[in-house]
PDB file of C-alpha atoms in Angstrom:
ATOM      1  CA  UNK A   1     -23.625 -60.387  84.423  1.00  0.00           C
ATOM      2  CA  UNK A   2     -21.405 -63.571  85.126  1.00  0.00           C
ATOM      3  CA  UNK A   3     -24.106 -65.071  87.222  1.00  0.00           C
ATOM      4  CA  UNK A   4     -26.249 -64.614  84.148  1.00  0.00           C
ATOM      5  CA  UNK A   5     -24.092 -66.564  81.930  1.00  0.00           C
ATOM      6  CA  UNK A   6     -23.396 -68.721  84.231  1.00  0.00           C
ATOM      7  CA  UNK A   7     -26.988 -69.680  84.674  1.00  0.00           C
ATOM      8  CA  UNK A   8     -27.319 -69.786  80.868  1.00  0.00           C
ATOM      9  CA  UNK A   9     -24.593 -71.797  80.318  1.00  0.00           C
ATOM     10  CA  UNK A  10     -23.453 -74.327  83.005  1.00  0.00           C
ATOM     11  CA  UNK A  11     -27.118 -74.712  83.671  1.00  0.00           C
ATOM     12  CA  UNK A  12     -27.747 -76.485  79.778  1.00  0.00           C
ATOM     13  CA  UNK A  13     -30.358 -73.732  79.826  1.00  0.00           C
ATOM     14  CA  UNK A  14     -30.200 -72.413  75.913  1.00  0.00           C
ATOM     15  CA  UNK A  15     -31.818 -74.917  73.525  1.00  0.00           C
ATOM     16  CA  UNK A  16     -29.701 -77.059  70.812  1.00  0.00           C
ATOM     17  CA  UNK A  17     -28.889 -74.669  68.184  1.00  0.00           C
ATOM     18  CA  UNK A  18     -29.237 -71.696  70.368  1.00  0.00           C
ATOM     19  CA  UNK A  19     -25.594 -69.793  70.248  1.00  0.00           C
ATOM     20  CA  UNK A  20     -24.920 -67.180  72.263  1.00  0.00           C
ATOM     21  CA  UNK A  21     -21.600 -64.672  71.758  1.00  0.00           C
ATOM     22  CA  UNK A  22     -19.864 -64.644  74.888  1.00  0.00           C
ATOM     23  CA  UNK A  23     -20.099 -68.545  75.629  1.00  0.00           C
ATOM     24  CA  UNK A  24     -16.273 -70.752  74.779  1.00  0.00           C
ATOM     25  CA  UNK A  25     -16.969 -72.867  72.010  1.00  0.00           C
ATOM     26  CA  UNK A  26     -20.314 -71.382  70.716  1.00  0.00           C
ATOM     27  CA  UNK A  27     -19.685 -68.980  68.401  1.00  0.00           C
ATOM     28  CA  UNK A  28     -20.516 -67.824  64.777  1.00  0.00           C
ATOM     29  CA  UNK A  29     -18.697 -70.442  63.229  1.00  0.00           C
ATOM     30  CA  UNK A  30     -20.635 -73.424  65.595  1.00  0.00           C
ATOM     31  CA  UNK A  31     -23.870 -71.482  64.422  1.00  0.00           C
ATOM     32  CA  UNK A  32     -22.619 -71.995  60.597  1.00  0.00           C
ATOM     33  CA  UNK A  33     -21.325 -75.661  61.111  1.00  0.00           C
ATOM     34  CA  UNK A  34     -24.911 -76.320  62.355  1.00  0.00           C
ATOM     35  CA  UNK A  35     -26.669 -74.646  59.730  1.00  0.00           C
ATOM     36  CA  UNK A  36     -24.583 -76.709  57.013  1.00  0.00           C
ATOM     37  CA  UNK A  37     -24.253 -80.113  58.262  1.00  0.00           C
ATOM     38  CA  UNK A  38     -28.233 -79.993  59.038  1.00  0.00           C
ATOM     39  CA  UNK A  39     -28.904 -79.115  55.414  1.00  0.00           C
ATOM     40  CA  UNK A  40     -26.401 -81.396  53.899  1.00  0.00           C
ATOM     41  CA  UNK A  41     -27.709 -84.686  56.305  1.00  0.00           C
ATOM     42  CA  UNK A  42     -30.946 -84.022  54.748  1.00  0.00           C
ATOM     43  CA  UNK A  43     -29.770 -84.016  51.083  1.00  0.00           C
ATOM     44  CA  UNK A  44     -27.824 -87.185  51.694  1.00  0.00           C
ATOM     45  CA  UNK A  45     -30.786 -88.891  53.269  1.00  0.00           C
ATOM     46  CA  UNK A  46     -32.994 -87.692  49.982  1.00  0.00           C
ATOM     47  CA  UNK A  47     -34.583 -85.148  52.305  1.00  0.00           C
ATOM     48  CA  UNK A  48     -36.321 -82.059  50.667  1.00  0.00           C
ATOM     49  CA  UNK A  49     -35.190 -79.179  53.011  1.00  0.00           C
ATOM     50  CA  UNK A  50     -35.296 -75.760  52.377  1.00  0.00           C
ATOM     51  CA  UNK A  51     -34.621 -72.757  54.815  1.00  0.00           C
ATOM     52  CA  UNK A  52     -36.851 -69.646  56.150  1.00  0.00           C
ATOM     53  CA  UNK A  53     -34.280 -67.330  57.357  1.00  0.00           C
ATOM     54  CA  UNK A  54     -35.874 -64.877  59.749  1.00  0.00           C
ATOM     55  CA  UNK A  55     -35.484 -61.324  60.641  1.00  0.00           C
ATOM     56  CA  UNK A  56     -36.991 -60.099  63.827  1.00  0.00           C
ATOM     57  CA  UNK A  57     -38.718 -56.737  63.600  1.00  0.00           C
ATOM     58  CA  UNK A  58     -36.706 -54.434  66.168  1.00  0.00           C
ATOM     59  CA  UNK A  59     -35.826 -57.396  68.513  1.00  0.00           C
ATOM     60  CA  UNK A  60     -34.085 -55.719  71.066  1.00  0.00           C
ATOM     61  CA  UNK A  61     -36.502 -52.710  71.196  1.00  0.00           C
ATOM     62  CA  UNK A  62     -39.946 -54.647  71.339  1.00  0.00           C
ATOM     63  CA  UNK A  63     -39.004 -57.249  74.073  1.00  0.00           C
ATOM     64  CA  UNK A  64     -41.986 -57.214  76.681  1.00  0.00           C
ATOM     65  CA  UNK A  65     -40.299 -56.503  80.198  1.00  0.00           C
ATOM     66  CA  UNK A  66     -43.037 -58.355  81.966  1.00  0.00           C
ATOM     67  CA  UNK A  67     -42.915 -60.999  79.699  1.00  0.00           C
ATOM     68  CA  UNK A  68     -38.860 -61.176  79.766  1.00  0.00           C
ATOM     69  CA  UNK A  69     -38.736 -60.737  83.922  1.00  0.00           C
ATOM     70  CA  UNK A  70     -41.187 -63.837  83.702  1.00  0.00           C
ATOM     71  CA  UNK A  71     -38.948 -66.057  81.692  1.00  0.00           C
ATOM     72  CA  UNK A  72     -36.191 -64.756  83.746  1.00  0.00           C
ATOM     73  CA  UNK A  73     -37.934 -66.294  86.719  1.00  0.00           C
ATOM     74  CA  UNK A  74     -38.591 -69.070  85.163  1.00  0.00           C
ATOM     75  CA  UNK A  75     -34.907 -69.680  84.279  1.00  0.00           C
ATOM     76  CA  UNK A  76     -33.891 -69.769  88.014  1.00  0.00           C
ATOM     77  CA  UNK A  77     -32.810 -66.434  88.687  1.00  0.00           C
ATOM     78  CA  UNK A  78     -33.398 -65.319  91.486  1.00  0.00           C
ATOM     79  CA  UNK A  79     -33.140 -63.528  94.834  1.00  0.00           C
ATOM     80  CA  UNK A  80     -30.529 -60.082  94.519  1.00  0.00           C
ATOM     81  CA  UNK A  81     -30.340 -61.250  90.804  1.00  0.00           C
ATOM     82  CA  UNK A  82     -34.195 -60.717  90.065  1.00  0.00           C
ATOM     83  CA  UNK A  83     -33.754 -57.573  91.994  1.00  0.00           C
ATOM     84  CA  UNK A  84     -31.152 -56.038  89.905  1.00  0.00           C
ATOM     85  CA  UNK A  85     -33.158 -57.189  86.649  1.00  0.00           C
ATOM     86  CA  UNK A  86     -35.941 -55.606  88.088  1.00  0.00           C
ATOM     87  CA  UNK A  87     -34.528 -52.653  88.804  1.00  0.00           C
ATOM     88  CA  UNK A  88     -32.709 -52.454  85.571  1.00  0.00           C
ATOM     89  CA  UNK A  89     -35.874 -52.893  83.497  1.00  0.00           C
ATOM     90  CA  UNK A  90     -38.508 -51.218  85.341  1.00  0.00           C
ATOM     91  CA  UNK A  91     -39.371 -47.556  86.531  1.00  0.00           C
ATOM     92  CA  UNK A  92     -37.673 -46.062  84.046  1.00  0.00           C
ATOM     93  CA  UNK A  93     -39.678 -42.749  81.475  1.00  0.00           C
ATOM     94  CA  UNK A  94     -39.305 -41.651  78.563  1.00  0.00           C
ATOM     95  CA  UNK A  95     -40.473 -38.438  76.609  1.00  0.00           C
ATOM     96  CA  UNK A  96     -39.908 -37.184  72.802  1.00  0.00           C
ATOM     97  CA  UNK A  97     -39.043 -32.787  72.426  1.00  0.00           C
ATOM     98  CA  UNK A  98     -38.971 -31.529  69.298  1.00  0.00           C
ATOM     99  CA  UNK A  99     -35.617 -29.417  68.656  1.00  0.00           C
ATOM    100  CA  UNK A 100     -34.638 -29.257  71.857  1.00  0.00           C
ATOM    101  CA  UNK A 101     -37.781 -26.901  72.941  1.00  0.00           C
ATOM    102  CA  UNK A 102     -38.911 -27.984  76.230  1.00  0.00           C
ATOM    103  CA  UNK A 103     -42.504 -25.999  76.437  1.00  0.00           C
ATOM    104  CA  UNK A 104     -45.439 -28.183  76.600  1.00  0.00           C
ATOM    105  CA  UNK A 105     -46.618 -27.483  73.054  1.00  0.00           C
ATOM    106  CA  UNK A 106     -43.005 -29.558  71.631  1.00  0.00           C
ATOM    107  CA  UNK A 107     -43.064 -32.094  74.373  1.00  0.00           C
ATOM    108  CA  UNK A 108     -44.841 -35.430  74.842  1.00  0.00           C
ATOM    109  CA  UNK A 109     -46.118 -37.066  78.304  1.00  0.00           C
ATOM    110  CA  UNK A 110     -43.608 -39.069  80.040  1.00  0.00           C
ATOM    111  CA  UNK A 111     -44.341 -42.706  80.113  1.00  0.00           C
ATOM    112  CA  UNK A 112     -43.840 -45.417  81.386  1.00  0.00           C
ATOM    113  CA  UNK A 113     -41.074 -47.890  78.968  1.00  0.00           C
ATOM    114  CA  UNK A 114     -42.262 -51.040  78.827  1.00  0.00           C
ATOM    115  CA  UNK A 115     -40.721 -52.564  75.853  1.00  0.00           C
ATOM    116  CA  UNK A 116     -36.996 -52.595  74.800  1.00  0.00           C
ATOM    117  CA  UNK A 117     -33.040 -53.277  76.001  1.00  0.00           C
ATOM    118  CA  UNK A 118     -30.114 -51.309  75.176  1.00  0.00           C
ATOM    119  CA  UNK A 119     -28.605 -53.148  71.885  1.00  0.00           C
ATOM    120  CA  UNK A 120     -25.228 -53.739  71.666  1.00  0.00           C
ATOM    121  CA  UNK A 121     -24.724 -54.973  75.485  1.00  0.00           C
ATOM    122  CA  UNK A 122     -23.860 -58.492  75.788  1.00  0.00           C
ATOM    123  CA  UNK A 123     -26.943 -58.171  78.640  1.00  0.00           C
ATOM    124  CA  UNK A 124     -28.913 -57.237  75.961  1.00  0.00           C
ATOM    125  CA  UNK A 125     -28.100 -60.439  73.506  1.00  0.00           C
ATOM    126  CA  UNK A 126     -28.524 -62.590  76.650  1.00  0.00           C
ATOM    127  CA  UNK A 127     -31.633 -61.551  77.772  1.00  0.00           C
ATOM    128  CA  UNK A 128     -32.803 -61.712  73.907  1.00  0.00           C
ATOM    129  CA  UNK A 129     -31.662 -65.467  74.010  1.00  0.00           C
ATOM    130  CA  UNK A 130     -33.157 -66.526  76.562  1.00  0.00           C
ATOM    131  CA  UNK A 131     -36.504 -63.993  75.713  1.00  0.00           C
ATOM    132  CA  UNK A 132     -36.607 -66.447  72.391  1.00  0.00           C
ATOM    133  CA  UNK A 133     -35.319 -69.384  73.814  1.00  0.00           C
ATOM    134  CA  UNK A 134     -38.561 -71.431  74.754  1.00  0.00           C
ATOM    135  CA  UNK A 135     -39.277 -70.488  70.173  1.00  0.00           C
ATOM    136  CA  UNK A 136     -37.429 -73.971  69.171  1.00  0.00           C
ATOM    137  CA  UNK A 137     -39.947 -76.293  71.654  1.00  0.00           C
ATOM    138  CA  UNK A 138     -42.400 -75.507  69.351  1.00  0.00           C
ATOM    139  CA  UNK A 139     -40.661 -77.206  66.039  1.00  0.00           C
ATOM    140  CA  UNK A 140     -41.380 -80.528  65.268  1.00  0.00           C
ATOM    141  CA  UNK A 141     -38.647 -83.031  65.531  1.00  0.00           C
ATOM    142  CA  UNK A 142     -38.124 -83.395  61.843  1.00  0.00           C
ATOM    143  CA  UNK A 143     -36.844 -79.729  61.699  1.00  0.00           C
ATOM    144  CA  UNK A 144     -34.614 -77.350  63.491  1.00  0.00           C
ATOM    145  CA  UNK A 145     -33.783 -74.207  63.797  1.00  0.00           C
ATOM    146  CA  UNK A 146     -30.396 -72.100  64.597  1.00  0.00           C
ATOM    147  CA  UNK A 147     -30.508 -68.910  66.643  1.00  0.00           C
ATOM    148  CA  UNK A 148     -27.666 -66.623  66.697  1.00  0.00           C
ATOM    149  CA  UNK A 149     -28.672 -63.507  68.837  1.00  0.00           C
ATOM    150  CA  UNK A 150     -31.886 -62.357  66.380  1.00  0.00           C
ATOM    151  CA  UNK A 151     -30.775 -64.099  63.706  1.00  0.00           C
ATOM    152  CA  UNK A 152     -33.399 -66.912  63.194  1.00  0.00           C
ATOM    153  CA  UNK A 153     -33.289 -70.014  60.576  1.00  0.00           C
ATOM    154  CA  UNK A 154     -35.681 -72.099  60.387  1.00  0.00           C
ATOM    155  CA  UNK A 155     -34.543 -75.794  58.360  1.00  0.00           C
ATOM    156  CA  UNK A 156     -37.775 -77.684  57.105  1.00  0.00           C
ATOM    157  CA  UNK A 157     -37.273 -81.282  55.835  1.00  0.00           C
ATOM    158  CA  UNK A 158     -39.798 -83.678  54.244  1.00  0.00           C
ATOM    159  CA  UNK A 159     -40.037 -86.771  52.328  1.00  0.00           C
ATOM    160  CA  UNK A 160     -42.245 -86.010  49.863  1.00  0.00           C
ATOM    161  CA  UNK A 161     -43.660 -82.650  49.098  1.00  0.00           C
ATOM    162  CA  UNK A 162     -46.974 -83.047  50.036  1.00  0.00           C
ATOM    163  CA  UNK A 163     -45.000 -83.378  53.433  1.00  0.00           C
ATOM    164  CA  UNK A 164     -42.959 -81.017  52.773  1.00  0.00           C
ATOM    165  CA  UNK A 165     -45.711 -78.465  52.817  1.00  0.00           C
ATOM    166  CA  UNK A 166     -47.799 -79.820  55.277  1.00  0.00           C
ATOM    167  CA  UNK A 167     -44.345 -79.477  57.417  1.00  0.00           C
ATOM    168  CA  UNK A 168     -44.133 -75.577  56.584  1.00  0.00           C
ATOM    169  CA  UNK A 169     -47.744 -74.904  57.416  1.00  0.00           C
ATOM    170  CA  UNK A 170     -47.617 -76.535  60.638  1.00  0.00           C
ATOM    171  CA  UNK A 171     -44.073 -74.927  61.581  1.00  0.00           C
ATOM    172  CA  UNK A 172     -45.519 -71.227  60.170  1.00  0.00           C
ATOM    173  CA  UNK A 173     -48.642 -71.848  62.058  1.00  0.00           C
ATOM    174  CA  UNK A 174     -46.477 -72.595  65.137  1.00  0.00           C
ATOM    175  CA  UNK A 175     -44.055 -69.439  64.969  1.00  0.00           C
ATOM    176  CA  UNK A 176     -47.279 -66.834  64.345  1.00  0.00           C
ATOM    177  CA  UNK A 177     -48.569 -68.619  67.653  1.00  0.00           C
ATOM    178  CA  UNK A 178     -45.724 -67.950  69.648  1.00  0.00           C
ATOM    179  CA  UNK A 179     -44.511 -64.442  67.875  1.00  0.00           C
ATOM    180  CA  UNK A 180     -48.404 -63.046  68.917  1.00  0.00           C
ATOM    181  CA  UNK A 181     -47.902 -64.607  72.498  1.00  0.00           C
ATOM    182  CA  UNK A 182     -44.629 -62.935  73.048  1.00  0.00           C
ATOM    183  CA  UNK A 183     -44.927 -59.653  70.696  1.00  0.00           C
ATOM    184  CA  UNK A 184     -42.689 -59.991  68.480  1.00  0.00           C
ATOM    185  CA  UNK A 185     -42.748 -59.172  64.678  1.00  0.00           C
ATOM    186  CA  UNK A 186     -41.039 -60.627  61.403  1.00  0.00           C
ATOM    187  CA  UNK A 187     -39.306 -58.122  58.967  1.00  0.00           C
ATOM    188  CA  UNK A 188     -40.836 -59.337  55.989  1.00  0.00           C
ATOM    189  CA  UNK A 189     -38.117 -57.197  54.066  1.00  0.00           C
ATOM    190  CA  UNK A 190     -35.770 -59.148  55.091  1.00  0.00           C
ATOM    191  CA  UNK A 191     -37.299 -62.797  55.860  1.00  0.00           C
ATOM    192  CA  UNK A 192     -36.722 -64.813  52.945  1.00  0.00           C
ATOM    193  CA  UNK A 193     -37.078 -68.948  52.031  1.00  0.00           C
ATOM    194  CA  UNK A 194     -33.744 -70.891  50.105  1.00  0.00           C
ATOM    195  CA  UNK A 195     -34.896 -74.127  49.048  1.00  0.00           C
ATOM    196  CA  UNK A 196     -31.693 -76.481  49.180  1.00  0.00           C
ATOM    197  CA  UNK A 197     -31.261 -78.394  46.122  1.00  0.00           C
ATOM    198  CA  UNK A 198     -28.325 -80.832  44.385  1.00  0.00           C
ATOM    199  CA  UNK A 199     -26.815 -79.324  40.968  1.00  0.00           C
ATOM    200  CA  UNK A 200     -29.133 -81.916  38.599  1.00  0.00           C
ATOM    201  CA  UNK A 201     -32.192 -81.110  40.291  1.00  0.00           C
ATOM    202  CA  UNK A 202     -34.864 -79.100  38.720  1.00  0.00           C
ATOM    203  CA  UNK A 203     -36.476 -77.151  41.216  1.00  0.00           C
ATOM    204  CA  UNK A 204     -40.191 -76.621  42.050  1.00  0.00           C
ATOM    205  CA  UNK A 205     -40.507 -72.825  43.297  1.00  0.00           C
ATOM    206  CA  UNK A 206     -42.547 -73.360  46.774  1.00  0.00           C
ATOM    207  CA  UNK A 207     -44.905 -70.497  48.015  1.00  0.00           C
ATOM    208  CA  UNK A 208     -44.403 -70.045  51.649  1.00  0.00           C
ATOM    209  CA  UNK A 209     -46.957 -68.090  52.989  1.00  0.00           C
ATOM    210  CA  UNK A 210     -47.249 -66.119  56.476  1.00  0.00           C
ATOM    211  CA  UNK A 211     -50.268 -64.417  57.774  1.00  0.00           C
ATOM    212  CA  UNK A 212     -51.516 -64.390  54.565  1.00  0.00           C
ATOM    213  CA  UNK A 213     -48.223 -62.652  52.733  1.00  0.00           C
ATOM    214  CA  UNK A 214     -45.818 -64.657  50.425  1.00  0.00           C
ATOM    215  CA  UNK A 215     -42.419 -64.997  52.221  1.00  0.00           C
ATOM    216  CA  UNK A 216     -40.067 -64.117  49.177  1.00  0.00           C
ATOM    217  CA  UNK A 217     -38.306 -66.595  47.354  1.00  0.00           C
ATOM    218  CA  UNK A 218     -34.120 -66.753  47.244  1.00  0.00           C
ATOM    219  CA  UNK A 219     -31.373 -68.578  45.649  1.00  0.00           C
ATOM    220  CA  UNK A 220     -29.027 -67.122  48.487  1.00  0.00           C
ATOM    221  CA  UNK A 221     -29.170 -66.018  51.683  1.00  0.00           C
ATOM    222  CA  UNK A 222     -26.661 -64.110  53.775  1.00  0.00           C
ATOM    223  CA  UNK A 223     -25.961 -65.837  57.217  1.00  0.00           C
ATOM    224  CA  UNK A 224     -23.647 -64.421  59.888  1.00  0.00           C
ATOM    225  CA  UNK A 225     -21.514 -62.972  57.162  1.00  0.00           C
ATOM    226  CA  UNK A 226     -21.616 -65.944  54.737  1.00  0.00           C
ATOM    227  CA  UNK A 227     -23.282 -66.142  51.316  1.00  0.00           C
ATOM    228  CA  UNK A 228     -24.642 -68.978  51.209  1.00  0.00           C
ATOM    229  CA  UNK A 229     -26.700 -70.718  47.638  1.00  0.00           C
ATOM    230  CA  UNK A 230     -29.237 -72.708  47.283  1.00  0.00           C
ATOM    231  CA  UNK A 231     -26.581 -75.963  46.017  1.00  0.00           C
ATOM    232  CA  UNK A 232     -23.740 -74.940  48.756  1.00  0.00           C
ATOM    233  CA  UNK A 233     -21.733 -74.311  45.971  1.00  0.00           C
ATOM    234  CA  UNK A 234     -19.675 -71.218  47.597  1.00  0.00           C
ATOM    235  CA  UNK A 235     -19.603 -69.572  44.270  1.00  0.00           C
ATOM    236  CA  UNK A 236     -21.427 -66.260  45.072  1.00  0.00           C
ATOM    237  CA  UNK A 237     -18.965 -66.058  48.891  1.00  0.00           C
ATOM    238  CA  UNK A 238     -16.000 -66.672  46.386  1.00  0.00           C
ATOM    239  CA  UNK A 239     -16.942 -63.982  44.299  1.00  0.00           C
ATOM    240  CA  UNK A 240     -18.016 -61.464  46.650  1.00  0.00           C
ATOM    241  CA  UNK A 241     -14.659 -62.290  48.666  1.00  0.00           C
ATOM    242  CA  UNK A 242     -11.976 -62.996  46.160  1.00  0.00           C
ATOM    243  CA  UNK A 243     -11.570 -59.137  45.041  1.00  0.00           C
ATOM    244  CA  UNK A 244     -11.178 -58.117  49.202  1.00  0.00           C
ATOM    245  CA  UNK A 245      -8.490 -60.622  49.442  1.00  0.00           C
ATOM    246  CA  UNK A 246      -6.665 -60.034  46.612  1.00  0.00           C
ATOM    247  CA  UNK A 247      -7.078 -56.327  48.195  1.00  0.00           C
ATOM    248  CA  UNK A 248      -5.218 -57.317  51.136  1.00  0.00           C
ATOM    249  CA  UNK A 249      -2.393 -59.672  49.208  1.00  0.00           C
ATOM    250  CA  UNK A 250      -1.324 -56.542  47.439  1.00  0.00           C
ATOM    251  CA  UNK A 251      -0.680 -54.603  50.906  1.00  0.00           C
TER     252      UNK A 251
END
């Protein structure tokens, strides 16, 4: 496990804006800082930006072993290290019974598992990482994303909004590409798009579209335990907030 880390950290393997839990000085609140200060550069260069906050489909449970044991590879481990990754992922069966009735009528075949990690293991959130760490290289340089385990947001920026949506095409185009290649998913219940916006601006509702289904429009979003609006106001955090710590003040 250290050796893991190791590789992932001292190695500058994870991308910028890729956060992972157990590194020093990487945390939720570096995640946050990133997520604001990209969004507020943009407004105060007269950027359009607006946000498509992801939600991966059963991360943990659909990563492809092959695929993940390939990246693995690729990331430099190696040796007694890719044995012990082997070992841990492969050659393991699994089989459903129905109320605990073990005749062959209220039992399945045992297969092989070929997808999936145990969630909730630090292993588990690093292999994720670096399972979705090549999905940044395939933004363009005028946007950027911020990872946080399977939490996925994706900051598009344009000048003008013809480029605007020529710049969320492209980038949707991009993730489908990359989510078919490596089987993974989007929760469309839970994928929405915050368009970022000063106080005297009238917004333009924009249609984001993926795989031919509207990604739903929001005012808010919740990110890593944060509310945060659509004018970084705080307002809706406050509220939600203020009535816990008053709560605790009277303790």
């Amino acid at each position: 496990m250290k050796h893991h880390v190791s590789v992932a950290g001292s190695a500058s393997i994870l991308r910028q804006g890729m956060h992972l839990i157990s590194r020093t000085r990487l945390s939720t609140k570096q995640a946050t800082f990133s997520l604001i200060n990209n969004v507020l550069t943009a407004m105060n260069n007269s950027l359009k930006i607006g946000g498509i906050f992801c939600d991966f489909q059963k991360a943990f449970d659909c990563m492809d072993h092959k695929i993940l044991m390939n990246k693995l590879e690729f990331y430099g481990t190696e040796g007694k290290f890719k044995t012990l990754n082997t070992s841990y992922l492969t050659g393991r069966h699994q089989n459903v019974t129905l109320n605990n009735n073990i005749n062959n009528s209220s039992c399945s075949k045992w297969e092989m598992i070929k997808n999936g990690v145990p969630q909730g293991l630090i292993l588990s959130t690093l292999f994720l990482l670096l399972y979705i760490n090549d999905l940044p290289k395939i933004i363009t340089k005028n946007n950027s994303m911020v990872l946080f385990a399977d939490d996925t947001s994706l900051l598009i920026t344009g000048f003008s909004k013809l480029d605007f949506n020529i710049n969320i095409n492209q980038s949707l185009h991009s993730i489908s590409s990359w989510f078919n290649s490596n089987l993974i998913t989007l929760n469309f219940d839970k994928t929405h798009y915050v368009e970022f916006i000063t106080k005297n601006y009238y917004q333009v509702e924009t249609t984001v579209r993926y795989e031919h289904k509207d990604i739903s429009n929001s005012t808010e979003t919740k990110f890593l335990g944060l509310i945060i609006d659509d004018t970084l106001s705080w307002n809706q955090h406050i509220e939600q907030t203020a009535p816990n710590c008053a709560l605790f003040a009277t303790l």
